[in-house]
Structure formats: C-alpha cells, structure tokens
Amino acid sequence: MAILKIATLGEPVLRERARELSLEELASPRWQGFIDDLIQTMRDADGAGLAANQVFTPVQVAVIEVKGDNPRYPYKPKIPLTVLVNPTLTPIGDESFDNYEGCLSVPDLRGVVKRHARVRARYLDRTGQAHDVEVKGVSAGTFQHECDHLAGTVFVDRVTDPSTLSTWRNWERHHRAAFIEQITKVVERYGS
Ligand code: NI
C-alpha cells in the first residue's frame, strides 16, 4: 500500500468529471490496490472522505470513514468505512442544512455550504455489490461533498456567502462554538 499525493485547488484534475469503472476493472488487482491506497491516504491525512480525483486519478471511486474521534471534524457522527464506486445521489425531500466544510484539497480553508439533509445513494462497493441506501444529516453532507468531487466540483464552488470563509485557526477561534451548537441540532434531528 502507498500514501498517494493529494491534489490541491487549481489542479485541473479536481475539475474533471471522473469516469466510471467497469465491473471487470473493479475486480482487478490494479483497482483493488488503488482503493487500498485511497483508504490509507484518507486515514493518513485524517480526512472524513477522499475522492479519486483528489489523488490525480479521475475515476468514480470515493471512500468515506468517520471514526468519531476525527481531529478535523470532532462533531461528525461515525460512518463505517464505505467505498463508493460509480455512485449517484438523489435528494429526498427539500430539507437542507448549513455545513461548515473543509477539504484536503483546499488547505487551511473552511466555508459554509448548503447541503441536502436526506439523499438516496446508489453505488457499488469494492466487491461490485450494488447498494441503495438513504443517508441523512451530517453524513449526507459528507456523501454530497465526496460525490461532488467525482463531478469536478469543490466545496468552495458552493459557498454562497464568501464572508463565511475562514482559516482553520480562525474557525476554531471565532466560528466553532456557534457551528457546533447548530450542527448538534442537525445530528439530533436526523440521527446522523
Ligand atoms: Ni474534499
């Protein structure tokens, strides 16, 4: 396994729409090894998720994992390791919430993004098994952030109020308390 180099904002690969993987490709040692590397890279960087574009490989693969003690996002509810291959997300209903997001490809910046509170996620896991699940609350925001990457979209594109942009240090100092209060209500409402 290897820790891969992460692309930062301005790299054209972050703006590409990733291509789908075939079942044959997915089963191959090359792409199974890539998924292992993507997971290891996410964990090494303390990310809550990582999309293949972010490691200069624009295919429809993203990984998500929140262990509950993530130093970047301590308020995020746990999400078991999830490998999304060829995912599609469909909003359910019209509820949304404000999420203060960050990204391993956007060093030292956070900003407020509006996210759907419920989404239907259809994807293959790394074995090629199809899944069709509803994801809610903060976890739904994480799924939307990662699937955005596979379409060439970065969270800063969705920041409607640029005055919310903040370095991580200033976020801790000036925005953390109010956001934790607000996001705790989202977690209570949706259970995730
Ligand atoms: Ni990201």
PDB file of N, CA and C in Angstrom, residues 106-144:
ATOM      1  N   VAL A 106      -8.163  21.656  -0.279  1.00  0.00           N
ATOM      2  CA  VAL A 106      -8.246  23.111  -0.077  1.00  0.00           C
ATOM      3  C   VAL A 106      -7.618  23.413   1.276  1.00  0.00           C
ATOM      4  N   PRO A 107      -6.285  23.465   1.335  1.00  0.00           N
ATOM      5  CA  PRO A 107      -5.617  23.578   2.626  1.00  0.00           C
ATOM      6  C   PRO A 107      -6.006  24.845   3.379  1.00  0.00           C
ATOM      7  N   ASP A 108      -6.273  24.644   4.659  1.00  0.00           N
ATOM      8  CA  ASP A 108      -6.488  25.756   5.594  1.00  0.00           C
ATOM      9  C   ASP A 108      -7.626  26.695   5.214  1.00  0.00           C
ATOM     10  N   LEU A 109      -8.721  26.132   4.743  1.00  0.00           N
ATOM     11  CA  LEU A 109      -9.896  26.962   4.459  1.00  0.00           C
ATOM     12  C   LEU A 109     -11.161  26.181   4.784  1.00  0.00           C
ATOM     13  N   ARG A 110     -12.088  26.859   5.416  1.00  0.00           N
ATOM     14  CA  ARG A 110     -13.413  26.286   5.635  1.00  0.00           C
ATOM     15  C   ARG A 110     -14.442  27.304   5.197  1.00  0.00           C
ATOM     16  N   GLY A 111     -15.643  26.821   4.845  1.00  0.00           N
ATOM     17  CA  GLY A 111     -16.704  27.728   4.432  1.00  0.00           C
ATOM     18  C   GLY A 111     -18.053  27.041   4.546  1.00  0.00           C
ATOM     19  N   VAL A 112     -19.098  27.852   4.629  1.00  0.00           N
ATOM     20  CA  VAL A 112     -20.448  27.314   4.823  1.00  0.00           C
ATOM     21  C   VAL A 112     -21.079  26.952   3.479  1.00  0.00           C
ATOM     22  N   VAL A 113     -21.570  25.715   3.411  1.00  0.00           N
ATOM     23  CA  VAL A 113     -22.184  25.153   2.210  1.00  0.00           C
ATOM     24  C   VAL A 113     -23.561  24.624   2.577  1.00  0.00           C
ATOM     25  N   LYS A 114     -24.568  24.844   1.723  1.00  0.00           N
ATOM     26  CA  LYS A 114     -25.884  24.281   1.967  1.00  0.00           C
ATOM     27  C   LYS A 114     -25.922  22.865   1.413  1.00  0.00           C
ATOM     28  N   ARG A 115     -26.366  21.920   2.219  1.00  0.00           N
ATOM     29  CA  ARG A 115     -26.443  20.510   1.800  1.00  0.00           C
ATOM     30  C   ARG A 115     -27.843  19.958   1.995  1.00  0.00           C
ATOM     31  N   HIS A 116     -28.240  19.044   1.113  1.00  0.00           N
ATOM     32  CA  HIS A 116     -29.497  18.319   1.298  1.00  0.00           C
ATOM     33  C   HIS A 116     -29.408  17.499   2.584  1.00  0.00           C
ATOM     34  N   ALA A 117     -30.492  17.492   3.342  1.00  0.00           N
ATOM     35  CA  ALA A 117     -30.483  16.765   4.614  1.00  0.00           C
ATOM     36  C   ALA A 117     -30.723  15.273   4.439  1.00  0.00           C
ATOM     37  N   ARG A 118     -31.321  14.880   3.305  1.00  0.00           N
ATOM     38  CA  ARG A 118     -31.550  13.453   3.026  1.00  0.00           C
ATOM     39  C   ARG A 118     -31.231  13.176   1.563  1.00  0.00           C
ATOM     40  N   VAL A 119     -30.462  12.154   1.328  1.00  0.00           N
ATOM     41  CA  VAL A 119     -30.173  11.760  -0.052  1.00  0.00           C
ATOM     42  C   VAL A 119     -30.291  10.247  -0.192  1.00  0.00           C
ATOM     43  N   ARG A 120     -30.667   9.823  -1.396  1.00  0.00           N
ATOM     44  CA  ARG A 120     -30.633   8.407  -1.744  1.00  0.00           C
ATOM     45  C   ARG A 120     -29.304   8.155  -2.450  1.00  0.00           C
ATOM     46  N   ALA A 121     -28.527   7.220  -1.923  1.00  0.00           N
ATOM     47  CA  ALA A 121     -27.208   6.907  -2.505  1.00  0.00           C
ATOM     48  C   ALA A 121     -27.265   5.530  -3.139  1.00  0.00           C
ATOM     49  N   ARG A 122     -26.942   5.485  -4.417  1.00  0.00           N
ATOM     50  CA  ARG A 122     -26.836   4.205  -5.116  1.00  0.00           C
ATOM     51  C   ARG A 122     -25.397   4.060  -5.597  1.00  0.00           C
ATOM     52  N   TYR A 123     -24.790   2.957  -5.265  1.00  0.00           N
ATOM     53  CA  TYR A 123     -23.379   2.774  -5.593  1.00  0.00           C
ATOM     54  C   TYR A 123     -23.014   1.287  -5.543  1.00  0.00           C
ATOM     55  N   LEU A 124     -21.856   0.970  -6.055  1.00  0.00           N
ATOM     56  CA  LEU A 124     -21.282  -0.360  -5.890  1.00  0.00           C
ATOM     57  C   LEU A 124     -20.250  -0.289  -4.781  1.00  0.00           C
ATOM     58  N   ASP A 125     -20.120  -1.359  -4.001  1.00  0.00           N
ATOM     59  CA  ASP A 125     -18.995  -1.425  -3.065  1.00  0.00           C
ATOM     60  C   ASP A 125     -17.792  -2.024  -3.795  1.00  0.00           C
ATOM     61  N   ARG A 126     -16.705  -2.248  -3.090  1.00  0.00           N
ATOM     62  CA  ARG A 126     -15.483  -2.674  -3.782  1.00  0.00           C
ATOM     63  C   ARG A 126     -15.564  -4.096  -4.328  1.00  0.00           C
ATOM     64  N   THR A 127     -16.562  -4.852  -3.868  1.00  0.00           N
ATOM     65  CA  THR A 127     -16.747  -6.201  -4.422  1.00  0.00           C
ATOM     66  C   THR A 127     -17.679  -6.194  -5.634  1.00  0.00           C
ATOM     67  N   GLY A 128     -18.244  -5.023  -5.961  1.00  0.00           N
ATOM     68  CA  GLY A 128     -19.170  -4.938  -7.085  1.00  0.00           C
ATOM     69  C   GLY A 128     -20.622  -5.093  -6.687  1.00  0.00           C
ATOM     70  N   GLN A 129     -20.858  -5.295  -5.384  1.00  0.00           N
ATOM     71  CA  GLN A 129     -22.225  -5.425  -4.861  1.00  0.00           C
ATOM     72  C   GLN A 129     -22.933  -4.073  -4.927  1.00  0.00           C
ATOM     73  N   ALA A 130     -24.176  -4.066  -5.417  1.00  0.00           N
ATOM     74  CA  ALA A 130     -24.943  -2.817  -5.517  1.00  0.00           C
ATOM     75  C   ALA A 130     -25.609  -2.472  -4.187  1.00  0.00           C
ATOM     76  N   HIS A 131     -25.611  -1.175  -3.844  1.00  0.00           N
ATOM     77  CA  HIS A 131     -26.261  -0.682  -2.633  1.00  0.00           C
ATOM     78  C   HIS A 131     -27.203   0.448  -3.003  1.00  0.00           C
ATOM     79  N   ASP A 132     -28.283   0.560  -2.251  1.00  0.00           N
ATOM     80  CA  ASP A 132     -29.276   1.614  -2.461  1.00  0.00           C
ATOM     81  C   ASP A 132     -29.759   2.009  -1.069  1.00  0.00           C
ATOM     82  N   VAL A 133     -29.242   3.122  -0.547  1.00  0.00           N
ATOM     83  CA  VAL A 133     -29.488   3.465   0.855  1.00  0.00           C
ATOM     84  C   VAL A 133     -29.873   4.934   0.971  1.00  0.00           C
ATOM     85  N   GLU A 134     -30.548   5.263   2.085  1.00  0.00           N
ATOM     86  CA  GLU A 134     -30.812   6.662   2.391  1.00  0.00           C
ATOM     87  C   GLU A 134     -29.779   7.125   3.414  1.00  0.00           C
ATOM     88  N   VAL A 135     -29.196   8.291   3.176  1.00  0.00           N
ATOM     89  CA  VAL A 135     -28.218   8.859   4.098  1.00  0.00           C
ATOM     90  C   VAL A 135     -28.760  10.208   4.566  1.00  0.00           C
ATOM     91  N   LYS A 136     -28.649  10.468   5.870  1.00  0.00           N
ATOM     92  CA  LYS A 136     -29.271  11.653   6.440  1.00  0.00           C
ATOM     93  C   LYS A 136     -28.270  12.530   7.192  1.00  0.00           C
ATOM     94  N   GLY A 137     -28.653  13.783   7.358  1.00  0.00           N
ATOM     95  CA  GLY A 137     -27.954  14.703   8.249  1.00  0.00           C
ATOM     96  C   GLY A 137     -26.517  14.990   7.826  1.00  0.00           C
ATOM     97  N   VAL A 138     -25.637  15.110   8.819  1.00  0.00           N
ATOM     98  CA  VAL A 138     -24.239  15.467   8.563  1.00  0.00           C
ATOM     99  C   VAL A 138     -23.585  14.428   7.651  1.00  0.00           C
ATOM    100  N   SER A 139     -23.953  13.160   7.839  1.00  0.00           N
ATOM    101  CA  SER A 139     -23.387  12.107   6.985  1.00  0.00           C
ATOM    102  C   SER A 139     -23.812  12.310   5.531  1.00  0.00           C
ATOM    103  N   ALA A 140     -25.045  12.779   5.315  1.00  0.00           N
ATOM    104  CA  ALA A 140     -25.491  13.077   3.944  1.00  0.00           C
ATOM    105  C   ALA A 140     -24.623  14.179   3.344  1.00  0.00           C
ATOM    106  N   GLY A 141     -24.224  15.146   4.170  1.00  0.00           N
ATOM    107  CA  GLY A 141     -23.332  16.204   3.697  1.00  0.00           C
ATOM    108  C   GLY A 141     -21.990  15.652   3.257  1.00  0.00           C
ATOM    109  N   THR A 142     -21.470  14.697   4.007  1.00  0.00           N
ATOM    110  CA  THR A 142     -20.181  14.078   3.651  1.00  0.00           C
ATOM    111  C   THR A 142     -20.293  13.333   2.322  1.00  0.00           C
ATOM    112  N   PHE A 143     -21.372  12.591   2.148  1.00  0.00           N
ATOM    113  CA  PHE A 143     -21.576  11.891   0.864  1.00  0.00           C
ATOM    114  C   PHE A 143     -21.648  12.895  -0.295  1.00  0.00           C
ATOM    115  N   GLN A 144     -22.367  14.008  -0.079  1.00  0.00           N
ATOM    116  CA  GLN A 144     -22.502  15.001  -1.161  1.00  0.00           C
ATOM    117  C   GLN A 144     -21.148  15.636  -1.482  1.00  0.00           C
TER     118      GLN A 144
END
